[in-house]
Structure formats: C-alpha cells, structure tokens
PDB file of C-alpha atoms in Angstrom:
ATOM      1  CA  MET P 190     -33.593   2.832   2.172  1.00 86.00           C
ATOM      2  CA  ILE P 191     -31.861   0.135   4.222  1.00 89.00           C
ATOM      3  CA  ASP P 192     -34.036  -2.588   2.682  1.00 92.00           C
ATOM      4  CA  PHE P 193     -33.155  -1.373  -0.804  1.00 94.00           C
ATOM      5  CA  LEU P 194     -29.438  -1.573   0.044  1.00 93.00           C
ATOM      6  CA  TYR P 195     -29.849  -5.068   1.490  1.00 93.00           C
ATOM      7  CA  GLY P 196     -31.552  -6.143  -1.755  1.00 94.00           C
ATOM      8  CA  ILE P 197     -28.701  -4.777  -3.849  1.00 94.00           C
ATOM      9  CA  GLY P 198     -26.185  -6.513  -1.575  1.00 94.00           C
ATOM     10  CA  PHE P 199     -27.879  -9.881  -1.993  1.00 95.00           C
ATOM     11  CA  GLY P 200     -28.032  -9.398  -5.768  1.00 96.00           C
ATOM     12  CA  LEU P 201     -24.289  -8.722  -5.874  1.00 95.00           C
ATOM     13  CA  CYS P 202     -23.601 -11.800  -3.716  1.00 95.00           C
ATOM     14  CA  PHE P 203     -25.563 -13.909  -6.188  1.00 95.00           C
ATOM     15  CA  LEU P 204     -23.419 -12.487  -9.022  1.00 95.00           C
ATOM     16  CA  VAL P 205     -20.285 -13.389  -7.059  1.00 95.00           C
ATOM     17  CA  LEU P 206     -21.579 -16.959  -6.775  1.00 95.00           C
ATOM     18  CA  VAL P 207     -22.086 -17.167 -10.541  1.00 95.00           C
ATOM     19  CA  VAL P 208     -18.565 -15.857 -11.243  1.00 95.00           C
ATOM     20  CA  LEU P 209     -17.069 -18.166  -8.597  1.00 94.00           C
ATOM     21  CA  TYR P 210     -18.319 -21.203 -10.532  1.00 94.00           C
ATOM     22  CA  ARG P 211     -15.960 -20.229 -13.338  1.00 92.00           C
ATOM     23  CA  GLY P 212     -13.221 -19.585 -10.799  1.00 92.00           C
ATOM     24  CA  ILE P 213     -13.353 -23.081  -9.325  1.00 93.00           C
ATOM     25  CA  PHE P 214     -14.326 -25.336 -12.197  1.00 92.00           C
ATOM     26  CA  GLY P 215     -12.780 -23.335 -15.039  1.00 87.00           C
ATOM     27  CA  PRO P 216     -10.515 -25.608 -17.062  1.00 91.00           C
ATOM     28  CA  GLY P 217      -7.062 -24.074 -17.073  1.00 89.00           C
ATOM     29  CA  VAL P 218      -5.615 -21.082 -15.275  1.00 92.00           C
ATOM     30  CA  TYR P 219      -6.757 -18.257 -17.581  1.00 93.00           C
ATOM     31  CA  ASN P 220     -10.424 -18.629 -16.597  1.00 94.00           C
ATOM     32  CA  ARG P 221      -9.504 -18.500 -12.920  1.00 95.00           C
ATOM     33  CA  ILE P 222      -7.435 -15.313 -13.297  1.00 94.00           C
ATOM     34  CA  ALA P 223     -10.293 -13.487 -15.034  1.00 94.00           C
ATOM     35  CA  ALA P 224     -12.815 -14.740 -12.438  1.00 95.00           C
ATOM     36  CA  VAL P 225     -10.736 -13.496  -9.485  1.00 94.00           C
ATOM     37  CA  SER P 226     -10.361 -10.096 -11.094  1.00 93.00           C
ATOM     38  CA  ALA P 227     -14.146  -9.879 -11.495  1.00 94.00           C
ATOM     39  CA  VAL P 228     -14.671 -10.870  -7.834  1.00 94.00           C
ATOM     40  CA  GLY P 229     -12.449  -7.944  -6.829  1.00 93.00           C
ATOM     41  CA  THR P 230     -14.731  -5.381  -8.449  1.00 93.00           C
ATOM     42  CA  LYS P 231     -17.825  -6.817  -6.716  1.00 93.00           C
ATOM     43  CA  THR P 232     -16.032  -6.740  -3.372  1.00 91.00           C
ATOM     44  CA  LEU P 233     -15.533  -2.982  -3.725  1.00 93.00           C
ATOM     45  CA  ILE P 234     -19.276  -2.307  -3.924  1.00 94.00           C
ATOM     46  CA  ILE P 235     -20.225  -4.710  -1.128  1.00 94.00           C
ATOM     47  CA  LEU P 236     -17.748  -2.894   1.152  1.00 94.00           C
ATOM     48  CA  LEU P 237     -19.439   0.429   0.425  1.00 94.00           C
ATOM     49  CA  ILE P 238     -22.905  -1.055   1.050  1.00 94.00           C
ATOM     50  CA  MET P 239     -21.715  -2.267   4.460  1.00 93.00           C
ATOM     51  CA  GLY P 240     -20.483   1.258   5.098  1.00 92.00           C
ATOM     52  CA  PHE P 241     -23.977   2.620   4.451  1.00 92.00           C
ATOM     53  CA  ILE P 242     -25.548   0.039   6.777  1.00 92.00           C
ATOM     54  CA  TYR P 243     -23.160   1.035   9.590  1.00 90.00           C
ATOM     55  CA  ASN P 244     -24.011   4.693   8.840  1.00 90.00           C
ATOM     56  CA  ARG P 245     -20.321   5.763   8.541  1.00 88.00           C
ATOM     57  CA  VAL P 246     -19.393   5.741   4.865  1.00 87.00           C
ATOM     58  CA  ASP P 247     -16.306   7.956   5.087  1.00 88.00           C
ATOM     59  CA  MET P 248     -14.275   5.272   6.840  1.00 88.00           C
ATOM     60  CA  PHE P 249     -15.057   2.527   4.340  1.00 92.00           C
ATOM     61  CA  ILE P 250     -14.132   4.538   1.249  1.00 93.00           C
ATOM     62  CA  ASP P 251     -10.442   4.154   2.155  1.00 92.00           C
ATOM     63  CA  ILE P 252     -10.590   0.347   2.076  1.00 92.00           C
ATOM     64  CA  SER P 253     -12.435   0.398  -1.258  1.00 93.00           C
ATOM     65  CA  MET P 254      -9.755   2.629  -2.743  1.00 93.00           C
ATOM     66  CA  VAL P 255      -7.069   0.135  -1.736  1.00 92.00           C
ATOM     67  CA  TYR P 256      -8.844  -2.555  -3.728  1.00 92.00           C
ATOM     68  CA  ALA P 257      -9.445  -0.252  -6.658  1.00 90.00           C
ATOM     69  CA  LEU P 258      -5.723   0.510  -6.875  1.00 90.00           C
ATOM     70  CA  LEU P 259      -4.205  -2.878  -6.053  1.00 91.00           C
ATOM     71  CA  ASN P 260      -6.662  -5.221  -7.757  1.00 89.00           C
ATOM     72  CA  PHE P 261      -4.729  -5.487 -10.966  1.00 87.00           C
ATOM     73  CA  VAL P 262      -1.265  -6.012  -9.452  1.00 91.00           C
ATOM     74  CA  GLY P 263      -2.024  -9.666  -8.649  1.00 90.00           C
ATOM     75  CA  THR P 264      -3.410 -10.238 -12.155  1.00 91.00           C
ATOM     76  CA  LEU P 265      -0.300  -8.599 -13.615  1.00 91.00           C
ATOM     77  CA  ALA P 266       2.012 -10.853 -11.604  1.00 91.00           C
ATOM     78  CA  ALA P 267       0.187 -14.020 -12.721  1.00 91.00           C
ATOM     79  CA  ALA P 268       0.329 -12.889 -16.364  1.00 90.00           C
ATOM     80  CA  LYS P 269       4.057 -12.135 -16.002  1.00 89.00           C
ATOM     81  CA  TYR P 270       4.671 -15.648 -14.672  1.00 90.00           C
ATOM     82  CA  LEU P 271       2.816 -17.220 -17.592  1.00 90.00           C
ATOM     83  CA  GLU P 272       4.799 -15.090 -20.054  1.00 86.00           C
ATOM     84  CA  MET P 273       8.123 -16.135 -18.553  1.00 82.00           C
ATOM     85  CA  GLU P 274       7.288 -19.790 -18.476  1.00 78.00           C
ATOM     86  CA  LYS P 275       7.108 -20.241 -22.233  1.00 69.00           C
TER      87      LYS P 275
ATOM     88  CA  MET H1418     -22.442  -7.746  12.915  1.00 84.00           C
ATOM     89  CA  ILE H1419     -24.678  -7.968   9.850  1.00 88.00           C
ATOM     90  CA  LEU H1420     -26.131 -11.463  10.057  1.00 90.00           C
ATOM     91  CA  PRO H1421     -27.231 -12.230   6.442  1.00 90.00           C
ATOM     92  CA  PHE H1422     -23.880 -11.185   4.976  1.00 92.00           C
ATOM     93  CA  ASP H1423     -22.111 -13.212   7.663  1.00 94.00           C
ATOM     94  CA  ILE H1424     -23.663 -16.513   6.562  1.00 95.00           C
ATOM     95  CA  ILE H1425     -23.255 -15.859   2.821  1.00 95.00           C
ATOM     96  CA  ILE H1426     -19.598 -14.803   3.049  1.00 95.00           C
ATOM     97  CA  LEU H1427     -18.812 -17.757   5.350  1.00 96.00           C
ATOM     98  CA  LEU H1428     -20.175 -20.064   2.637  1.00 95.00           C
ATOM     99  CA  PHE H1429     -17.934 -18.421   0.025  1.00 95.00           C
ATOM    100  CA  VAL H1430     -14.884 -18.725   2.281  1.00 96.00           C
ATOM    101  CA  VAL H1431     -15.404 -22.448   2.833  1.00 96.00           C
ATOM    102  CA  ILE H1432     -15.954 -23.061  -0.895  1.00 95.00           C
ATOM    103  CA  CYS H1433     -12.766 -21.171  -1.821  1.00 95.00           C
ATOM    104  CA  ALA H1434     -10.667 -22.969   0.818  1.00 96.00           C
ATOM    105  CA  VAL H1435     -11.810 -26.453  -0.241  1.00 96.00           C
ATOM    106  CA  ALA H1436     -11.223 -25.580  -3.909  1.00 94.00           C
ATOM    107  CA  ALA H1437      -7.708 -24.261  -3.226  1.00 93.00           C
ATOM    108  CA  LEU H1438      -6.771 -27.572  -1.574  1.00 93.00           C
ATOM    109  CA  THR H1439      -8.254 -29.737  -4.316  1.00 92.00           C
ATOM    110  CA  VAL H1440      -6.810 -28.374  -7.561  1.00 92.00           C
ATOM    111  CA  LYS H1441      -3.671 -29.995  -8.935  1.00 90.00           C
ATOM    112  CA  ASP H1442      -2.193 -26.897 -10.569  1.00 90.00           C
ATOM    113  CA  LEU H1443      -0.309 -24.787  -8.003  1.00 92.00           C
ATOM    114  CA  LEU H1444      -0.671 -21.519  -9.887  1.00 93.00           C
ATOM    115  CA  SER H1445      -4.469 -21.929  -9.923  1.00 93.00           C
ATOM    116  CA  ALA H1446      -4.353 -22.615  -6.177  1.00 94.00           C
ATOM    117  CA  VAL H1447      -2.489 -19.327  -5.613  1.00 94.00           C
ATOM    118  CA  VAL H1448      -5.057 -17.416  -7.699  1.00 94.00           C
ATOM    119  CA  ILE H1449      -7.950 -18.978  -5.732  1.00 95.00           C
ATOM    120  CA  LEU H1450      -6.197 -17.929  -2.492  1.00 95.00           C
ATOM    121  CA  GLY H1451      -6.276 -14.385  -3.833  1.00 94.00           C
ATOM    122  CA  ALA H1452     -10.076 -14.629  -4.019  1.00 94.00           C
ATOM    123  CA  TYR H1453     -10.056 -16.134  -0.501  1.00 96.00           C
ATOM    124  CA  SER H1454      -8.350 -13.005   0.810  1.00 95.00           C
ATOM    125  CA  PHE H1455     -11.043 -10.790  -0.778  1.00 95.00           C
ATOM    126  CA  PHE H1456     -13.733 -12.685   1.125  1.00 96.00           C
ATOM    127  CA  MET H1457     -11.793 -12.567   4.393  1.00 96.00           C
ATOM    128  CA  CYS H1458     -11.607  -8.776   4.102  1.00 95.00           C
ATOM    129  CA  LEU H1459     -15.407  -8.657   3.692  1.00 95.00           C
ATOM    130  CA  MET H1460     -15.773 -10.888   6.746  1.00 95.00           C
ATOM    131  CA  TRP H1461     -13.630  -8.616   8.893  1.00 94.00           C
ATOM    132  CA  THR H1462     -15.615  -5.583   7.724  1.00 93.00           C
ATOM    133  CA  GLN H1463     -19.024  -6.949   8.560  1.00 92.00           C
ATOM    134  CA  MET H1464     -17.764  -7.851  12.042  1.00 92.00           C
ATOM    135  CA  GLY H1465     -16.840  -4.206  12.560  1.00 90.00           C
ATOM    136  CA  ALA H1466     -13.027  -4.573  12.620  1.00 92.00           C
ATOM    137  CA  VAL H1467     -12.071  -1.947  10.061  1.00 93.00           C
ATOM    138  CA  ASP H1468      -8.329  -1.725  10.718  1.00 94.00           C
ATOM    139  CA  VAL H1469      -7.918  -5.510  10.405  1.00 95.00           C
ATOM    140  CA  ALA H1470      -9.831  -5.389   7.109  1.00 95.00           C
ATOM    141  CA  PHE H1471      -7.511  -2.653   5.849  1.00 95.00           C
ATOM    142  CA  THR H1472      -4.424  -4.698   6.737  1.00 95.00           C
ATOM    143  CA  GLU H1473      -5.847  -7.818   5.067  1.00 94.00           C
ATOM    144  CA  ALA H1474      -6.673  -5.834   1.919  1.00 93.00           C
ATOM    145  CA  SER H1475      -3.317  -4.123   1.607  1.00 94.00           C
ATOM    146  CA  VAL H1476      -1.160  -7.170   2.423  1.00 94.00           C
ATOM    147  CA  SER H1477      -2.965 -10.082   0.826  1.00 93.00           C
ATOM    148  CA  ALA H1478      -4.204  -8.462  -2.372  1.00 91.00           C
ATOM    149  CA  SER H1479      -0.850  -7.191  -3.561  1.00 91.00           C
ATOM    150  CA  VAL H1480       2.283  -8.345  -1.763  1.00 93.00           C
ATOM    151  CA  GLY H1481       1.069 -11.741  -0.480  1.00 94.00           C
ATOM    152  CA  THR H1482      -0.117 -12.954  -3.883  1.00 94.00           C
ATOM    153  CA  ILE H1483       3.062 -11.746  -5.595  1.00 93.00           C
ATOM    154  CA  LEU H1484       5.317 -13.514  -3.083  1.00 93.00           C
ATOM    155  CA  LEU H1485       3.376 -16.779  -3.452  1.00 93.00           C
ATOM    156  CA  ILE H1486       3.589 -16.583  -7.258  1.00 93.00           C
ATOM    157  CA  THR H1487       7.355 -16.030  -6.991  1.00 90.00           C
ATOM    158  CA  ALA H1488       7.609 -19.095  -4.730  1.00 90.00           C
ATOM    159  CA  VAL H1489       5.762 -21.197  -7.345  1.00 91.00           C
ATOM    160  CA  PHE H1490       8.111 -19.761  -9.979  1.00 88.00           C
ATOM    161  CA  LYS H1491      11.194 -20.954  -8.099  1.00 86.00           C
ATOM    162  CA  THR H1492       9.896 -24.498  -7.491  1.00 87.00           C
ATOM    163  CA  THR H1493       7.618 -26.743  -9.494  1.00 86.00           C
ATOM    164  CA  ARG H1494       4.167 -25.927 -10.810  1.00 86.00           C
ATOM    165  CA  ASN H1495       2.564 -29.393 -10.548  1.00 86.00           C
ATOM    166  CA  SER H1496       1.996 -30.803  -7.080  1.00 82.00           C
ATOM    167  CA  LYS H1497       2.883 -34.445  -6.470  1.00 81.00           C
ATOM    168  CA  ASP H1498      -0.389 -35.496  -4.801  1.00 73.00           C
TER     169      ASP H1498
ATOM    170  CA  MET S 729       9.927 -12.422 -12.758  1.00 77.00           C
ATOM    171  CA  ILE S 730      11.977  -9.229 -12.870  1.00 80.00           C
ATOM    172  CA  HIS S 731      12.097  -8.810 -16.596  1.00 78.00           C
ATOM    173  CA  ASN S 732      11.646  -5.851 -18.891  1.00 83.00           C
ATOM    174  CA  SER S 733       8.200  -6.040 -20.449  1.00 81.00           C
ATOM    175  CA  THR S 734       7.997  -5.492 -24.227  1.00 82.00           C
ATOM    176  CA  ASP S 735       4.307  -4.534 -24.178  1.00 86.00           C
ATOM    177  CA  VAL S 736       3.538  -0.821 -24.423  1.00 91.00           C
ATOM    178  CA  ILE S 737       0.169  -1.034 -22.626  1.00 92.00           C
ATOM    179  CA  ILE S 738       1.605  -2.535 -19.445  1.00 91.00           C
ATOM    180  CA  LYS S 739       4.452  -0.032 -19.293  1.00 92.00           C
ATOM    181  CA  THR S 740       2.192   2.978 -19.841  1.00 94.00           C
ATOM    182  CA  VAL S 741      -0.434   1.884 -17.321  1.00 93.00           C
ATOM    183  CA  ALA S 742       2.236   1.182 -14.694  1.00 92.00           C
ATOM    184  CA  ARG S 743       3.859   4.530 -15.337  1.00 93.00           C
ATOM    185  CA  ILE S 744       0.540   6.313 -14.776  1.00 94.00           C
ATOM    186  CA  PHE S 745      -0.443   4.302 -11.701  1.00 91.00           C
ATOM    187  CA  ILE S 746       2.739   4.337  -9.596  1.00 94.00           C
ATOM    188  CA  PRO S 747       2.725   8.027  -8.470  1.00 95.00           C
ATOM    189  CA  PHE S 748      -0.944   7.811  -7.454  1.00 95.00           C
ATOM    190  CA  ILE S 749      -0.358   4.660  -5.408  1.00 95.00           C
ATOM    191  CA  GLN S 750       2.526   6.350  -3.609  1.00 95.00           C
ATOM    192  CA  LEU S 751       0.461   9.484  -2.940  1.00 96.00           C
ATOM    193  CA  TYR S 752      -2.358   7.363  -1.507  1.00 95.00           C
ATOM    194  CA  ALA S 753       0.131   5.487   0.710  1.00 95.00           C
ATOM    195  CA  LEU S 754       1.391   8.787   2.160  1.00 95.00           C
ATOM    196  CA  TYR S 755      -2.243   9.790   2.841  1.00 95.00           C
ATOM    197  CA  VAL S 756      -2.829   6.517   4.710  1.00 95.00           C
ATOM    198  CA  ILE S 757       0.272   7.028   6.894  1.00 95.00           C
ATOM    199  CA  MET S 758      -0.576  10.633   7.778  1.00 94.00           C
ATOM    200  CA  HIS S 759      -4.262  10.021   8.616  1.00 93.00           C
ATOM    201  CA  GLY S 760      -3.672   6.934  10.748  1.00 91.00           C
ATOM    202  CA  HIS S 761      -5.093   8.528  13.886  1.00 88.00           C
ATOM    203  CA  TYR S 762      -8.455   9.392  12.336  1.00 89.00           C
ATOM    204  CA  SER S 763      -9.358   6.849   9.627  1.00 90.00           C
ATOM    205  CA  PRO S 764      -8.348   3.177   9.241  1.00 92.00           C
ATOM    206  CA  GLY S 765      -4.717   2.797   8.304  1.00 90.00           C
ATOM    207  CA  GLY S 766      -1.535   3.847   9.967  1.00 92.00           C
ATOM    208  CA  GLY S 767       2.150   3.110   9.611  1.00 93.00           C
ATOM    209  CA  PHE S 768       2.136  -0.565   8.677  1.00 95.00           C
ATOM    210  CA  GLN S 769      -0.618  -0.395   6.056  1.00 95.00           C
ATOM    211  CA  GLY S 770       0.879   2.663   4.373  1.00 96.00           C
ATOM    212  CA  GLY S 771       4.306   1.015   4.292  1.00 96.00           C
ATOM    213  CA  VAL S 772       2.928  -2.097   2.609  1.00 96.00           C
ATOM    214  CA  ILE S 773       1.195  -0.016  -0.077  1.00 96.00           C
ATOM    215  CA  LEU S 774       4.424   1.925  -0.720  1.00 95.00           C
ATOM    216  CA  GLY S 775       6.291  -1.378  -1.074  1.00 95.00           C
ATOM    217  CA  ALA S 776       3.638  -2.636  -3.499  1.00 95.00           C
ATOM    218  CA  SER S 777       4.220   0.387  -5.752  1.00 95.00           C
ATOM    219  CA  LEU S 778       7.973  -0.309  -5.926  1.00 94.00           C
ATOM    220  CA  ILE S 779       7.344  -4.005  -6.605  1.00 94.00           C
ATOM    221  CA  LEU S 780       5.051  -2.953  -9.478  1.00 93.00           C
ATOM    222  CA  LEU S 781       7.938  -0.909 -10.901  1.00 93.00           C
ATOM    223  CA  LEU S 782      10.242  -3.939 -10.588  1.00 92.00           C
ATOM    224  CA  ILE S 783       7.831  -6.266 -12.357  1.00 91.00           C
ATOM    225  CA  THR S 784       6.970  -4.088 -15.330  1.00 92.00           C
ATOM    226  CA  HIS S 785      10.155  -2.171 -16.097  1.00 91.00           C
ATOM    227  CA  GLY S 786      12.827  -4.705 -15.214  1.00 88.00           C
ATOM    228  CA  GLU S 787      15.823  -4.744 -12.961  1.00 87.00           C
ATOM    229  CA  ARG S 788      18.032  -2.102 -14.554  1.00 88.00           C
ATOM    230  CA  VAL S 789      15.507   0.752 -14.592  1.00 89.00           C
ATOM    231  CA  ALA S 790      14.243   0.037 -11.067  1.00 89.00           C
ATOM    232  CA  MET S 791      17.764  -0.180  -9.634  1.00 87.00           C
ATOM    233  CA  GLN S 792      18.534   3.232 -11.106  1.00 89.00           C
ATOM    234  CA  ARG S 793      15.594   4.639  -9.106  1.00 88.00           C
ATOM    235  CA  ILE S 794      16.393   2.973  -5.797  1.00 88.00           C
ATOM    236  CA  SER S 795      19.532   0.888  -5.436  1.00 88.00           C
ATOM    237  CA  GLU S 796      20.099  -1.973  -3.019  1.00 88.00           C
ATOM    238  CA  ASN S 797      22.418   0.095  -0.814  1.00 91.00           C
ATOM    239  CA  TRP S 798      19.633   2.604  -0.235  1.00 92.00           C
ATOM    240  CA  ILE S 799      17.192  -0.161   0.700  1.00 93.00           C
ATOM    241  CA  THR S 800      19.570  -1.366   3.407  1.00 93.00           C
ATOM    242  CA  ILE S 801      20.101   2.172   4.703  1.00 95.00           C
ATOM    243  CA  LEU S 802      16.343   2.856   4.726  1.00 95.00           C
ATOM    244  CA  PHE S 803      15.247  -0.078   6.822  1.00 92.00           C
ATOM    245  CA  SER S 804      17.892   0.661   9.428  1.00 95.00           C
ATOM    246  CA  LEU S 805      16.780   4.323   9.385  1.00 96.00           C
ATOM    247  CA  GLY S 806      13.166   3.344  10.038  1.00 96.00           C
ATOM    248  CA  VAL S 807      14.036   1.314  13.129  1.00 96.00           C
ATOM    249  CA  LEU S 808      16.386   4.102  14.269  1.00 96.00           C
ATOM    250  CA  ILE S 809      13.574   6.682  14.104  1.00 95.00           C
ATOM    251  CA  TYR S 810      11.235   4.469  16.150  1.00 94.00           C
ATOM    252  CA  ALA S 811      13.772   3.531  18.852  1.00 94.00           C
ATOM    253  CA  GLY S 812      15.325   6.992  18.780  1.00 94.00           C
ATOM    254  CA  ILE S 813      12.076   8.789  19.665  1.00 93.00           C
ATOM    255  CA  GLY S 814      11.469   6.268  22.450  1.00 92.00           C
ATOM    256  CA  THR S 815      14.941   6.701  23.929  1.00 93.00           C
ATOM    257  CA  LEU S 816      14.718  10.495  23.615  1.00 92.00           C
ATOM    258  CA  CYS S 817      11.717  10.328  25.953  1.00 92.00           C
ATOM    259  CA  LEU S 818      13.877   8.346  28.404  1.00 92.00           C
ATOM    260  CA  PHE S 819      16.535  11.069  28.387  1.00 91.00           C
ATOM    261  CA  PHE S 820      13.983  13.726  29.355  1.00 89.00           C
ATOM    262  CA  GLY S 821      12.874  11.859  32.468  1.00 87.00           C
ATOM    263  CA  GLY S 822       9.730   9.999  31.322  1.00 84.00           C
ATOM    264  CA  ASN S 823       9.106   6.343  30.498  1.00 88.00           C
ATOM    265  CA  PHE S 824       9.937   4.717  27.148  1.00 90.00           C
ATOM    266  CA  LEU S 825       7.674   6.231  24.421  1.00 88.00           C
ATOM    267  CA  ASP S 826       6.133   8.712  26.866  1.00 88.00           C
ATOM    268  CA  TYR S 827       5.765  11.578  24.396  1.00 89.00           C
ATOM    269  CA  GLY S 828       4.363  14.088  26.893  1.00 88.00           C
ATOM    270  CA  VAL S 829       7.801  14.961  28.311  1.00 89.00           C
ATOM    271  CA  LEU S 830       8.972  16.188  24.886  1.00 89.00           C
ATOM    272  CA  ALA S 831       6.766  19.299  25.203  1.00 89.00           C
ATOM    273  CA  PRO S 832       9.489  21.852  26.194  1.00 88.00           C
ATOM    274  CA  LEU S 833      11.710  20.603  23.350  1.00 86.00           C
ATOM    275  CA  LEU S 834       9.089  21.321  20.674  1.00 84.00           C
ATOM    276  CA  HIS S 835       7.563  24.455  22.331  1.00 87.00           C
ATOM    277  CA  VAL S 836       3.985  23.059  22.281  1.00 88.00           C
ATOM    278  CA  SER S 837       1.512  21.796  24.907  1.00 90.00           C
ATOM    279  CA  PRO S 838       1.850  18.148  26.130  1.00 88.00           C
ATOM    280  CA  ALA S 839      -1.249  17.008  24.196  1.00 90.00           C
ATOM    281  CA  ALA S 840       0.168  18.314  20.907  1.00 91.00           C
ATOM    282  CA  ALA S 841       3.551  16.750  21.781  1.00 91.00           C
ATOM    283  CA  ARG S 842       1.871  13.329  22.124  1.00 91.00           C
ATOM    284  CA  SER S 843       0.198  13.751  18.730  1.00 91.00           C
ATOM    285  CA  LEU S 844       3.475  14.696  17.029  1.00 92.00           C
ATOM    286  CA  GLY S 845       5.313  11.825  18.740  1.00 92.00           C
ATOM    287  CA  ILE S 846       2.868   9.232  17.438  1.00 92.00           C
ATOM    288  CA  LEU S 847       3.124  10.708  13.932  1.00 94.00           C
ATOM    289  CA  GLY S 848       6.926  10.429  14.028  1.00 94.00           C
ATOM    290  CA  VAL S 849       6.771   6.801  15.158  1.00 95.00           C
ATOM    291  CA  GLU S 850       4.310   5.930  12.375  1.00 95.00           C
ATOM    292  CA  ILE S 851       6.619   7.470   9.764  1.00 96.00           C
ATOM    293  CA  GLY S 852       9.513   5.356  11.056  1.00 96.00           C
ATOM    294  CA  VAL S 853       7.405   2.183  10.896  1.00 96.00           C
ATOM    295  CA  GLY S 854       6.249   3.008   7.358  1.00 96.00           C
ATOM    296  CA  ILE S 855       9.775   3.506   6.029  1.00 96.00           C
ATOM    297  CA  ALA S 856      11.007   0.264   7.626  1.00 96.00           C
ATOM    298  CA  VAL S 857       8.109  -1.842   6.322  1.00 96.00           C
ATOM    299  CA  MET S 858       8.463  -0.485   2.781  1.00 96.00           C
ATOM    300  CA  SER S 859      12.156  -1.338   2.530  1.00 96.00           C
ATOM    301  CA  VAL S 860      11.728  -4.797   4.042  1.00 95.00           C
ATOM    302  CA  MET S 861       8.977  -5.699   1.539  1.00 94.00           C
ATOM    303  CA  VAL S 862      11.096  -4.595  -1.439  1.00 94.00           C
ATOM    304  CA  SER S 863      14.196  -6.346  -0.062  1.00 93.00           C
ATOM    305  CA  ILE S 864      12.396  -9.666   0.487  1.00 93.00           C
ATOM    306  CA  PHE S 865      10.876  -9.644  -3.000  1.00 92.00           C
ATOM    307  CA  TYR S 866      14.172  -8.694  -4.624  1.00 89.00           C
ATOM    308  CA  ASN S 867      16.052 -11.497  -2.869  1.00 88.00           C
ATOM    309  CA  ILE S 868      13.474 -14.149  -3.681  1.00 87.00           C
ATOM    310  CA  ALA S 869      12.889 -13.255  -7.322  1.00 84.00           C
ATOM    311  CA  ARG S 870      16.467 -13.032  -8.535  1.00 81.00           C
ATOM    312  CA  SER S 871      18.593 -15.401 -10.661  1.00 69.00           C
ATOM    313  CA  GLY S 872      16.010 -17.601 -12.289  1.00 54.00           C
ATOM    314  CA  PRO S 873      14.428 -20.912 -11.293  1.00 55.00           C
ATOM    315  CA  TYR S 874      16.526 -23.662  -9.771  1.00 54.00           C
ATOM    316  CA  ARG S 875      15.527 -27.294  -9.573  1.00 49.00           C
ATOM    317  CA  ASN S 876      15.499 -28.592  -6.015  1.00 50.00           C
ATOM    318  CA  LYS S 877      16.101 -32.240  -6.959  1.00 48.00           C
ATOM    319  CA  GLY S 878      19.452 -31.515  -8.649  1.00 44.00           C
ATOM    320  CA  THR S 879      21.080 -29.745  -5.691  1.00 46.00           C
ATOM    321  CA  THR S 880      19.882 -32.322  -3.147  1.00 44.00           C
ATOM    322  CA  ALA S 881      21.305 -35.203  -5.198  1.00 42.00           C
ATOM    323  CA  ARG S 882      24.654 -33.450  -5.529  1.00 43.00           C
ATOM    324  CA  ARG S 883      24.900 -32.847  -1.809  1.00 44.00           C
ATOM    325  CA  GLU S 884      24.163 -36.447  -0.908  1.00 44.00           C
ATOM    326  CA  SER S 885      26.745 -38.025  -3.199  1.00 43.00           C
TER     327      SER S 885
END
C-alpha cells in the first residue's frame, strides 16, 4: 500500500514539473496565473499522501482544506489588478 | 522526513526562486512567489512540522499574495533592471 | 483594488464562499489544542474572508458590514482580552498567565481552568489578528495609484 502511494506521489510531482514549465516560461502573465492555480490543486493531494505515509491522516486534512478554500483568492486578486489597469 | 519528496520539492523551490528573480514583469514575479509558498508548505509538512505548514498555507496563499499585488498596484509594474 | 465588480459570477461565488470560510476559521481557533491551528492561523483566515468581501463587493457594501471604527475597537479589544486574563491571574496570587489559580472563580478543577484560560487567550489573539489584517489592507489599497517620481521631485525643488 505504501509503495502504491509513493508511486502516485511521484506521478503527481512529474505533473507539477510539466505545469511549472508553463509557469516559468509562459509568455505573458495570464499563462502564469493559470499555472499557479493548477499547482495549488496538485499540492492538496500531495499533502494528503504525506498524511497517509505518516499514518495520521486526520491532522493533514485541515491543511488541505485551507488550500481548497483559499486557492482562488490569489487568482481573484491578480485578475482584479489586471481589470483595473486597463 | 520523507527523503524522496525532500529532494524533489527542494528542486522545485530552487527553480521557482531563480525564476522569480529573473522575470522583468513584477506582477509575474508575485504570481511565481505564490507558487513558491505552495512548495514551502509541502517542505514543512514532509519535515513533520505541521503547525508551521498551516501558518505558511494560511498566510502566504491568501493575505501575503494580496498585499504584494497591492504594493505592485501602488508603484510601477516594470522593474528597472 | 477596492472596486465594485460588475461580473455576476464573481459576486455570487464570493457570496457563497464567505460564510463557509468564516465557519472554518472559527473551527480552527476552537480546536487549536488538538489539531494544527490555533489563534493566529484562525485570525488570518477570518481576515482573508473580509478582504475577499472588500475586493469583490467594493468599499461601500463592505463598510456597511464592518466600519473602520469597529476595526479599531476590535484590535484593542483583542489585546485587552489577552493582557486582561494574564493580569487577572496576577490578582489571584499566581504568576502572569498562570491559569490554575482561576479555579475558584470559575467553579471547576485547576486542570479545566487551565484549558479554559488557554481558549480565552486564543480567542483574544484571533480577534486582534483579524482586525490588524483588514486594517493594513484597507490602508494600503485606498485612494488609487500615486507616482513616486512626481512627489520626490516636488519635495526637492
């Protein structure tokens, strides 16, 4: 079971690397905003996988819920800035 | 201390930090620093410090990014160097 | 940055999200002794919910909910709760923040008095942190962008 979770964790880290290419080299700011929002959703799952490996999931669910609720507030603020600039 | 995740997340942190210093557009630098804070929270978690990870998540994901964007709003958006 | 948004999606999503964020922040403050969290983290999440209201609905609607006078009263109240509980322990003969001596005041055992004292201190910290976050954001984001070069040149001449 632990090996299966490690495999899933490495797969998600590879996906984060692929998305991070768009976040760094993306021409313009809109690509970077979308890439950071996608990284936030992967971070949620990797936190829960670490909770399983430490064998105490009920503590790590609270941190994941913070990201689930506050992930879009940063994206909203960046979009608000770009709307006001025009 | 989960060793494989430690090395991978350290690589991501260094990549994000170098990228945030290199880009010319200040708003893009602020957005990349938002991703940097996600990876720092993962780093604190795999070291076992759960309360520090919670503080990093709640401060840097929401209020820290918003305050930096407001600072860019009040000054210029293109850096001089 | 504090501007009324004309989009109906952003306003509706913010209106649905804000009560749940505040409920979750109260959960984090109350369960600080058992799960990760506590006073400071819950206060920051409460402040983030009010900043979300300021960004999406504009200045007029948000100031009807919580005005600037109340923000000033709240962050003084938070510090007063923290220092007040500590000094109350001094009056009863113990050290500063020694909650065990409050047991005859609350009619419980000393262990339960320590638990209630820590909970009261966390609530004070949460209220203070929430108001300070909202106050800082409100002071920074007001009255539009100003160009730094113009004011410096005027001062030098």
